[in-house]
Amino acid sequence: MTTSTPSNPLGGTVYTETLRGVRCVRLSVLTDETTSPERQREADDIAAAALGIDFGEGDALREAVDLDVSASKISPFDRPALVVARPSGRV
């Protein structure tokens, strides 16, 4: 008797086009001295460049910015600037 392992339909996939992404910037407490959003953008840009992900630019920039939004009090699915498509009927 032989058993088969389900194959990964994306296994060995090589992407030849740049992937599109959304940069997300969140900060719990916004103050005049805050520099974290800029640091988050820089870190996101470095990671995206390494992975071949494009956030767009200018009017086509895909970025969700939630400043003064607590991660411990607000679910990512309820963040004001981050709209997440999810199957109907699921939370």
PDB file of N, CA and C in Angstrom:
ATOM      1  N   MET A   1       0.854  -1.174   0.000  1.00  0.00           N
ATOM      2  CA  MET A   1       0.000   0.000   0.000  1.00  0.00           C
ATOM      3  C   MET A   1       0.897   1.234   0.000  1.00  0.00           C
ATOM      4  N   THR A   2       0.586   2.166  -0.852  1.00  0.00           N
ATOM      5  CA  THR A   2       1.361   3.398  -0.897  1.00  0.00           C
ATOM      6  C   THR A   2       0.498   4.558  -0.426  1.00  0.00           C
ATOM      7  N   THR A   3       1.143   5.498   0.217  1.00  0.00           N
ATOM      8  CA  THR A   3       0.430   6.699   0.638  1.00  0.00           C
ATOM      9  C   THR A   3       0.996   7.866  -0.149  1.00  0.00           C
ATOM     10  N   SER A   4       0.145   8.782  -0.455  1.00  0.00           N
ATOM     11  CA  SER A   4       0.607   9.950  -1.197  1.00  0.00           C
ATOM     12  C   SER A   4       0.449  11.194  -0.339  1.00  0.00           C
ATOM     13  N   THR A   5       1.395  12.058  -0.489  1.00  0.00           N
ATOM     14  CA  THR A   5       1.343  13.336   0.211  1.00  0.00           C
ATOM     15  C   THR A   5       0.736  14.356  -0.741  1.00  0.00           C
ATOM     16  N   PRO A   6      -0.255  15.129  -0.263  1.00  0.00           N
ATOM     17  CA  PRO A   6      -0.846  16.134  -1.147  1.00  0.00           C
ATOM     18  C   PRO A   6       0.247  17.096  -1.619  1.00  0.00           C
ATOM     19  N   SER A   7       0.221  17.406  -2.909  1.00  0.00           N
ATOM     20  CA  SER A   7       1.245  18.309  -3.428  1.00  0.00           C
ATOM     21  C   SER A   7       0.828  19.762  -3.221  1.00  0.00           C
ATOM     22  N   ASN A   8       1.823  20.604  -3.067  1.00  0.00           N
ATOM     23  CA  ASN A   8       1.598  22.029  -2.905  1.00  0.00           C
ATOM     24  C   ASN A   8       1.411  22.622  -4.300  1.00  0.00           C
ATOM     25  N   PRO A   9       0.234  23.186  -4.606  1.00  0.00           N
ATOM     26  CA  PRO A   9       0.009  23.714  -5.953  1.00  0.00           C
ATOM     27  C   PRO A   9       0.925  24.887  -6.289  1.00  0.00           C
ATOM     28  N   LEU A  10       1.484  25.548  -5.268  1.00  0.00           N
ATOM     29  CA  LEU A  10       2.388  26.673  -5.519  1.00  0.00           C
ATOM     30  C   LEU A  10       3.847  26.276  -5.348  1.00  0.00           C
ATOM     31  N   GLY A  11       4.090  25.024  -5.006  1.00  0.00           N
ATOM     32  CA  GLY A  11       5.456  24.561  -4.811  1.00  0.00           C
ATOM     33  C   GLY A  11       6.282  24.766  -6.067  1.00  0.00           C
ATOM     34  N   GLY A  12       7.447  25.378  -5.915  1.00  0.00           N
ATOM     35  CA  GLY A  12       8.338  25.616  -7.044  1.00  0.00           C
ATOM     36  C   GLY A  12       7.939  26.804  -7.899  1.00  0.00           C
ATOM     37  N   THR A  13       6.908  27.545  -7.483  1.00  0.00           N
ATOM     38  CA  THR A  13       6.474  28.708  -8.250  1.00  0.00           C
ATOM     39  C   THR A  13       7.548  29.782  -8.226  1.00  0.00           C
ATOM     40  N   VAL A  14       7.828  30.316  -9.380  1.00  0.00           N
ATOM     41  CA  VAL A  14       8.771  31.423  -9.482  1.00  0.00           C
ATOM     42  C   VAL A  14       7.994  32.621 -10.009  1.00  0.00           C
ATOM     43  N   TYR A  15       7.992  33.692  -9.225  1.00  0.00           N
ATOM     44  CA  TYR A  15       7.280  34.893  -9.639  1.00  0.00           C
ATOM     45  C   TYR A  15       8.178  35.717 -10.547  1.00  0.00           C
ATOM     46  N   THR A  16       7.668  36.049 -11.717  1.00  0.00           N
ATOM     47  CA  THR A  16       8.454  36.842 -12.659  1.00  0.00           C
ATOM     48  C   THR A  16       8.017  38.296 -12.653  1.00  0.00           C
ATOM     49  N   GLU A  17       6.937  38.596 -11.956  1.00  0.00           N
ATOM     50  CA  GLU A  17       6.458  39.968 -11.860  1.00  0.00           C
ATOM     51  C   GLU A  17       6.595  40.433 -10.418  1.00  0.00           C
ATOM     52  N   THR A  18       6.674  41.736 -10.249  1.00  0.00           N
ATOM     53  CA  THR A  18       6.756  42.309  -8.912  1.00  0.00           C
ATOM     54  C   THR A  18       5.427  42.099  -8.193  1.00  0.00           C
ATOM     55  N   LEU A  19       5.500  41.671  -6.952  1.00  0.00           N
ATOM     56  CA  LEU A  19       4.297  41.486  -6.142  1.00  0.00           C
ATOM     57  C   LEU A  19       3.815  42.847  -5.646  1.00  0.00           C
ATOM     58  N   ARG A  20       2.505  43.000  -5.534  1.00  0.00           N
ATOM     59  CA  ARG A  20       1.939  44.245  -5.017  1.00  0.00           C
ATOM     60  C   ARG A  20       1.626  44.057  -3.538  1.00  0.00           C
ATOM     61  N   GLY A  21       1.933  45.070  -2.745  1.00  0.00           N
ATOM     62  CA  GLY A  21       1.685  44.984  -1.314  1.00  0.00           C
ATOM     63  C   GLY A  21       1.077  46.262  -0.774  1.00  0.00           C
ATOM     64  N   VAL A  22       0.701  46.208   0.485  1.00  0.00           N
ATOM     65  CA  VAL A  22       0.184  47.374   1.202  1.00  0.00           C
ATOM     66  C   VAL A  22       1.092  47.600   2.404  1.00  0.00           C
ATOM     67  N   ARG A  23       1.623  48.798   2.507  1.00  0.00           N
ATOM     68  CA  ARG A  23       2.453  49.149   3.670  1.00  0.00           C
ATOM     69  C   ARG A  23       1.508  49.552   4.796  1.00  0.00           C
ATOM     70  N   CYS A  24       1.731  49.003   5.982  1.00  0.00           N
ATOM     71  CA  CYS A  24       0.906  49.323   7.149  1.00  0.00           C
ATOM     72  C   CYS A  24       1.765  49.986   8.211  1.00  0.00           C
ATOM     73  N   VAL A  25       1.326  51.152   8.654  1.00  0.00           N
ATOM     74  CA  VAL A  25       2.024  51.905   9.693  1.00  0.00           C
ATOM     75  C   VAL A  25       1.039  52.103  10.831  1.00  0.00           C
ATOM     76  N   ARG A  26       1.440  51.689  12.043  1.00  0.00           N
ATOM     77  CA  ARG A  26       0.561  51.838  13.206  1.00  0.00           C
ATOM     78  C   ARG A  26       1.361  52.354  14.376  1.00  0.00           C
ATOM     79  N   LEU A  27       0.759  53.218  15.126  1.00  0.00           N
ATOM     80  CA  LEU A  27       1.404  53.790  16.297  1.00  0.00           C
ATOM     81  C   LEU A  27       0.354  53.950  17.386  1.00  0.00           C
ATOM     82  N   SER A  28       0.666  53.459  18.582  1.00  0.00           N
ATOM     83  CA  SER A  28      -0.303  53.526  19.679  1.00  0.00           C
ATOM     84  C   SER A  28      -0.522  54.944  20.184  1.00  0.00           C
ATOM     85  N   VAL A  29       0.575  55.683  20.378  1.00  0.00           N
ATOM     86  CA  VAL A  29       0.473  57.029  20.942  1.00  0.00           C
ATOM     87  C   VAL A  29       1.198  57.997  20.017  1.00  0.00           C
ATOM     88  N   LEU A  30       0.475  58.974  19.522  1.00  0.00           N
ATOM     89  CA  LEU A  30       1.041  59.963  18.611  1.00  0.00           C
ATOM     90  C   LEU A  30       1.430  61.215  19.389  1.00  0.00           C
ATOM     91  N   THR A  31       2.693  61.622  19.267  1.00  0.00           N
ATOM     92  CA  THR A  31       3.162  62.853  19.906  1.00  0.00           C
ATOM     93  C   THR A  31       3.924  63.681  18.878  1.00  0.00           C
ATOM     94  N   ASP A  32       4.266  64.913  19.236  1.00  0.00           N
ATOM     95  CA  ASP A  32       5.024  65.776  18.326  1.00  0.00           C
ATOM     96  C   ASP A  32       6.418  65.220  18.056  1.00  0.00           C
ATOM     97  N   GLU A  33       6.964  64.450  18.995  1.00  0.00           N
ATOM     98  CA  GLU A  33       8.313  63.919  18.855  1.00  0.00           C
ATOM     99  C   GLU A  33       8.355  62.552  18.170  1.00  0.00           C
ATOM    100  N   THR A  34       7.223  62.041  17.775  1.00  0.00           N
ATOM    101  CA  THR A  34       7.151  60.700  17.196  1.00  0.00           C
ATOM    102  C   THR A  34       7.961  60.597  15.913  1.00  0.00           C
ATOM    103  N   THR A  35       8.827  59.585  15.853  1.00  0.00           N
ATOM    104  CA  THR A  35       9.570  59.297  14.617  1.00  0.00           C
ATOM    105  C   THR A  35       9.281  57.883  14.125  1.00  0.00           C
ATOM    106  N   SER A  36       8.528  57.131  14.886  1.00  0.00           N
ATOM    107  CA  SER A  36       8.277  55.737  14.552  1.00  0.00           C
ATOM    108  C   SER A  36       7.633  55.519  13.183  1.00  0.00           C
ATOM    109  N   PRO A  37       6.662  56.336  12.737  1.00  0.00           N
ATOM    110  CA  PRO A  37       6.088  56.089  11.408  1.00  0.00           C
ATOM    111  C   PRO A  37       7.147  56.115  10.300  1.00  0.00           C
ATOM    112  N   GLU A  38       8.088  57.050  10.389  1.00  0.00           N
ATOM    113  CA  GLU A  38       9.149  57.116   9.380  1.00  0.00           C
ATOM    114  C   GLU A  38      10.041  55.880   9.450  1.00  0.00           C
ATOM    115  N   ARG A  39      10.360  55.434  10.662  1.00  0.00           N
ATOM    116  CA  ARG A  39      11.187  54.229  10.822  1.00  0.00           C
ATOM    117  C   ARG A  39      10.444  53.001  10.318  1.00  0.00           C
ATOM    118  N   GLN A  40       9.140  52.925  10.565  1.00  0.00           N
ATOM    119  CA  GLN A  40       8.350  51.801  10.071  1.00  0.00           C
ATOM    120  C   GLN A  40       8.330  51.789   8.548  1.00  0.00           C
ATOM    121  N   ARG A  41       8.180  52.966   7.930  1.00  0.00           N
ATOM    122  CA  ARG A  41       8.191  53.035   6.467  1.00  0.00           C
ATOM    123  C   ARG A  41       9.533  52.581   5.911  1.00  0.00           C
ATOM    124  N   GLU A  42      10.622  53.036   6.530  1.00  0.00           N
ATOM    125  CA  GLU A  42      11.956  52.633   6.081  1.00  0.00           C
ATOM    126  C   GLU A  42      12.138  51.122   6.187  1.00  0.00           C
ATOM    127  N   ALA A  43      11.727  50.541   7.316  1.00  0.00           N
ATOM    128  CA  ALA A  43      11.850  49.096   7.510  1.00  0.00           C
ATOM    129  C   ALA A  43      10.992  48.342   6.497  1.00  0.00           C
ATOM    130  N   ASP A  44       9.779  48.833   6.250  1.00  0.00           N
ATOM    131  CA  ASP A  44       8.898  48.202   5.267  1.00  0.00           C
ATOM    132  C   ASP A  44       9.512  48.258   3.871  1.00  0.00           C
ATOM    133  N   ASP A  45      10.097  49.406   3.522  1.00  0.00           N
ATOM    134  CA  ASP A  45      10.713  49.550   2.199  1.00  0.00           C
ATOM    135  C   ASP A  45      11.886  48.591   2.021  1.00  0.00           C
ATOM    136  N   ILE A  46      12.694  48.424   3.064  1.00  0.00           N
ATOM    137  CA  ILE A  46      13.837  47.506   2.994  1.00  0.00           C
ATOM    138  C   ILE A  46      13.359  46.066   2.810  1.00  0.00           C
ATOM    139  N   ALA A  47      12.367  45.659   3.619  1.00  0.00           N
ATOM    140  CA  ALA A  47      11.833  44.294   3.514  1.00  0.00           C
ATOM    141  C   ALA A  47      11.171  44.073   2.159  1.00  0.00           C
ATOM    142  N   ALA A  48      10.407  45.061   1.685  1.00  0.00           N
ATOM    143  CA  ALA A  48       9.717  44.921   0.403  1.00  0.00           C
ATOM    144  C   ALA A  48      10.721  44.802  -0.743  1.00  0.00           C
ATOM    145  N   ALA A  49      11.776  45.585  -0.696  1.00  0.00           N
ATOM    146  CA  ALA A  49      12.792  45.517  -1.753  1.00  0.00           C
ATOM    147  C   ALA A  49      13.445  44.137  -1.772  1.00  0.00           C
ATOM    148  N   ALA A  50      13.709  43.587  -0.596  1.00  0.00           N
ATOM    149  CA  ALA A  50      14.346  42.269  -0.516  1.00  0.00           C
ATOM    150  C   ALA A  50      13.425  41.168  -1.037  1.00  0.00           C
ATOM    151  N   LEU A  51      12.121  41.363  -0.905  1.00  0.00           N
ATOM    152  CA  LEU A  51      11.149  40.341  -1.316  1.00  0.00           C
ATOM    153  C   LEU A  51      10.512  40.620  -2.672  1.00  0.00           C
ATOM    154  N   GLY A  52      10.887  41.729  -3.301  1.00  0.00           N
ATOM    155  CA  GLY A  52      10.313  42.068  -4.603  1.00  0.00           C
ATOM    156  C   GLY A  52       8.875  42.514  -4.527  1.00  0.00           C
ATOM    157  N   ILE A  53       8.529  43.261  -3.468  1.00  0.00           N
ATOM    158  CA  ILE A  53       7.155  43.735  -3.278  1.00  0.00           C
ATOM    159  C   ILE A  53       7.116  45.236  -3.551  1.00  0.00           C
ATOM    160  N   ASP A  54       6.074  45.674  -4.267  1.00  0.00           N
ATOM    161  CA  ASP A  54       5.913  47.084  -4.626  1.00  0.00           C
ATOM    162  C   ASP A  54       4.702  47.656  -3.896  1.00  0.00           C
ATOM    163  N   PHE A  55       4.893  48.797  -3.227  1.00  0.00           N
ATOM    164  CA  PHE A  55       3.792  49.470  -2.531  1.00  0.00           C
ATOM    165  C   PHE A  55       3.144  50.542  -3.408  1.00  0.00           C
ATOM    166  N   GLY A  56       3.651  50.742  -4.613  1.00  0.00           N
ATOM    167  CA  GLY A  56       3.157  51.816  -5.468  1.00  0.00           C
ATOM    168  C   GLY A  56       3.840  53.114  -5.070  1.00  0.00           C
ATOM    169  N   GLU A  57       3.461  54.197  -5.721  1.00  0.00           N
ATOM    170  CA  GLU A  57       4.042  55.504  -5.389  1.00  0.00           C
ATOM    171  C   GLU A  57       3.083  56.608  -5.803  1.00  0.00           C
ATOM    172  N   GLY A  58       3.305  57.780  -5.266  1.00  0.00           N
ATOM    173  CA  GLY A  58       2.444  58.923  -5.587  1.00  0.00           C
ATOM    174  C   GLY A  58       1.000  58.650  -5.229  1.00  0.00           C
ATOM    175  N   ASP A  59       0.101  58.975  -6.152  1.00  0.00           N
ATOM    176  CA  ASP A  59      -1.328  58.751  -5.918  1.00  0.00           C
ATOM    177  C   ASP A  59      -1.694  57.276  -5.871  1.00  0.00           C
ATOM    178  N   ALA A  60      -0.808  56.417  -6.377  1.00  0.00           N
ATOM    179  CA  ALA A  60      -1.079  54.977  -6.400  1.00  0.00           C
ATOM    180  C   ALA A  60      -0.446  54.244  -5.213  1.00  0.00           C
ATOM    181  N   LEU A  61       0.091  54.994  -4.223  1.00  0.00           N
ATOM    182  CA  LEU A  61       0.712  54.381  -3.046  1.00  0.00           C
ATOM    183  C   LEU A  61      -0.336  53.618  -2.252  1.00  0.00           C
ATOM    184  N   ARG A  62      -0.019  52.379  -1.927  1.00  0.00           N
ATOM    185  CA  ARG A  62      -0.903  51.544  -1.107  1.00  0.00           C
ATOM    186  C   ARG A  62      -0.340  51.529   0.304  1.00  0.00           C
ATOM    187  N   GLU A  63      -0.938  52.334   1.165  1.00  0.00           N
ATOM    188  CA  GLU A  63      -0.447  52.473   2.536  1.00  0.00           C
ATOM    189  C   GLU A  63      -1.619  52.706   3.475  1.00  0.00           C
ATOM    190  N   ALA A  64      -1.652  51.941   4.559  1.00  0.00           N
ATOM    191  CA  ALA A  64      -2.659  52.117   5.603  1.00  0.00           C
ATOM    192  C   ALA A  64      -1.948  52.708   6.810  1.00  0.00           C
ATOM    193  N   VAL A  65      -2.364  53.892   7.232  1.00  0.00           N
ATOM    194  CA  VAL A  65      -1.712  54.575   8.357  1.00  0.00           C
ATOM    195  C   VAL A  65      -2.740  54.747   9.473  1.00  0.00           C
ATOM    196  N   ASP A  66      -2.459  54.121  10.606  1.00  0.00           N
ATOM    197  CA  ASP A  66      -3.300  54.251  11.793  1.00  0.00           C
ATOM    198  C   ASP A  66      -2.436  54.782  12.916  1.00  0.00           C
ATOM    199  N   LEU A  67      -2.506  56.082  13.150  1.00  0.00           N
ATOM    200  CA  LEU A  67      -1.730  56.702  14.221  1.00  0.00           C
ATOM    201  C   LEU A  67      -2.650  56.937  15.408  1.00  0.00           C
ATOM    202  N   ASP A  68      -2.136  56.711  16.600  1.00  0.00           N
ATOM    203  CA  ASP A  68      -2.898  56.824  17.842  1.00  0.00           C
ATOM    204  C   ASP A  68      -3.959  55.726  17.906  1.00  0.00           C
ATOM    205  N   VAL A  69      -3.586  54.516  17.438  1.00  0.00           N
ATOM    206  CA  VAL A  69      -4.478  53.355  17.457  1.00  0.00           C
ATOM    207  C   VAL A  69      -3.789  52.240  18.232  1.00  0.00           C
ATOM    208  N   SER A  70      -4.392  51.802  19.316  1.00  0.00           N
ATOM    209  CA  SER A  70      -3.811  50.772  20.173  1.00  0.00           C
ATOM    210  C   SER A  70      -4.008  49.383  19.581  1.00  0.00           C
ATOM    211  N   ALA A  71      -2.903  48.640  19.451  1.00  0.00           N
ATOM    212  CA  ALA A  71      -2.992  47.268  18.938  1.00  0.00           C
ATOM    213  C   ALA A  71      -3.614  46.339  19.961  1.00  0.00           C
ATOM    214  N   SER A  72      -3.492  46.666  21.246  1.00  0.00           N
ATOM    215  CA  SER A  72      -4.050  45.787  22.273  1.00  0.00           C
ATOM    216  C   SER A  72      -5.551  46.004  22.455  1.00  0.00           C
ATOM    217  N   LYS A  73      -6.075  47.133  21.956  1.00  0.00           N
ATOM    218  CA  LYS A  73      -7.493  47.424  22.130  1.00  0.00           C
ATOM    219  C   LYS A  73      -8.297  47.301  20.841  1.00  0.00           C
ATOM    220  N   ILE A  74      -7.614  47.368  19.698  1.00  0.00           N
ATOM    221  CA  ILE A  74      -8.308  47.328  18.413  1.00  0.00           C
ATOM    222  C   ILE A  74      -7.721  46.219  17.549  1.00  0.00           C
ATOM    223  N   SER A  75      -8.565  45.321  17.133  1.00  0.00           N
ATOM    224  CA  SER A  75      -8.153  44.212  16.266  1.00  0.00           C
ATOM    225  C   SER A  75      -7.645  44.759  14.931  1.00  0.00           C
ATOM    226  N   PRO A  76      -6.685  44.080  14.296  1.00  0.00           N
ATOM    227  CA  PRO A  76      -6.246  44.526  12.967  1.00  0.00           C
ATOM    228  C   PRO A  76      -7.411  44.604  11.976  1.00  0.00           C
ATOM    229  N   PHE A  77      -8.419  43.759  12.157  1.00  0.00           N
ATOM    230  CA  PHE A  77      -9.572  43.757  11.264  1.00  0.00           C
ATOM    231  C   PHE A  77     -10.481  44.965  11.463  1.00  0.00           C
ATOM    232  N   ASP A  78     -10.301  45.677  12.589  1.00  0.00           N
ATOM    233  CA  ASP A  78     -11.118  46.851  12.890  1.00  0.00           C
ATOM    234  C   ASP A  78     -10.338  48.151  12.807  1.00  0.00           C
ATOM    235  N   ARG A  79      -9.078  48.093  12.385  1.00  0.00           N
ATOM    236  CA  ARG A  79      -8.280  49.317  12.283  1.00  0.00           C
ATOM    237  C   ARG A  79      -8.875  50.224  11.217  1.00  0.00           C
ATOM    238  N   PRO A  80      -8.997  51.506  11.523  1.00  0.00           N
ATOM    239  CA  PRO A  80      -9.668  52.433  10.610  1.00  0.00           C
ATOM    240  C   PRO A  80      -9.100  52.452   9.190  1.00  0.00           C
ATOM    241  N   ALA A  81      -7.787  52.465   9.031  1.00  0.00           N
ATOM    242  CA  ALA A  81      -7.207  52.623   7.696  1.00  0.00           C
ATOM    243  C   ALA A  81      -6.941  51.298   6.987  1.00  0.00           C
ATOM    244  N   LEU A  82      -7.055  50.205   7.693  1.00  0.00           N
ATOM    245  CA  LEU A  82      -6.743  48.914   7.095  1.00  0.00           C
ATOM    246  C   LEU A  82      -8.025  48.159   6.791  1.00  0.00           C
ATOM    247  N   VAL A  83      -8.388  48.126   5.541  1.00  0.00           N
ATOM    248  CA  VAL A  83      -9.592  47.423   5.121  1.00  0.00           C
ATOM    249  C   VAL A  83      -9.182  46.030   4.679  1.00  0.00           C
ATOM    250  N   VAL A  84      -9.745  45.026   5.330  1.00  0.00           N
ATOM    251  CA  VAL A  84      -9.379  43.648   5.026  1.00  0.00           C
ATOM    252  C   VAL A  84     -10.598  42.946   4.447  1.00  0.00           C
ATOM    253  N   ALA A  85     -10.423  42.379   3.276  1.00  0.00           N
ATOM    254  CA  ALA A  85     -11.515  41.585   2.683  1.00  0.00           C
ATOM    255  C   ALA A  85     -11.498  40.210   3.331  1.00  0.00           C
ATOM    256  N   ARG A  86     -12.607  39.789   3.832  1.00  0.00           N
ATOM    257  CA  ARG A  86     -12.696  38.471   4.438  1.00  0.00           C
ATOM    258  C   ARG A  86     -14.006  37.824   4.015  1.00  0.00           C
ATOM    259  N   PRO A  87     -14.027  36.520   4.006  1.00  0.00           N
ATOM    260  CA  PRO A  87     -15.253  35.837   3.568  1.00  0.00           C
ATOM    261  C   PRO A  87     -16.454  36.263   4.415  1.00  0.00           C
ATOM    262  N   SER A  88     -17.588  36.413   3.788  1.00  0.00           N
ATOM    263  CA  SER A  88     -18.791  36.815   4.529  1.00  0.00           C
ATOM    264  C   SER A  88     -19.138  35.766   5.574  1.00  0.00           C
ATOM    265  N   GLY A  89     -19.603  36.257   6.687  1.00  0.00           N
ATOM    266  CA  GLY A  89     -19.991  35.368   7.759  1.00  0.00           C
ATOM    267  C   GLY A  89     -18.844  34.967   8.675  1.00  0.00           C
ATOM    268  N   ARG A  90     -17.639  35.386   8.372  1.00  0.00           N
ATOM    269  CA  ARG A  90     -16.492  35.044   9.221  1.00  0.00           C
ATOM    270  C   ARG A  90     -16.005  36.291   9.917  1.00  0.00           C
ATOM    271  N   VAL A  91     -15.526  36.125  11.115  1.00  0.00           N
ATOM    272  CA  VAL A  91     -15.017  37.244  11.892  1.00  0.00           C
ATOM    273  C   VAL A  91     -13.511  37.228  11.892  1.00  0.00           C
TER     274      VAL A  91
END
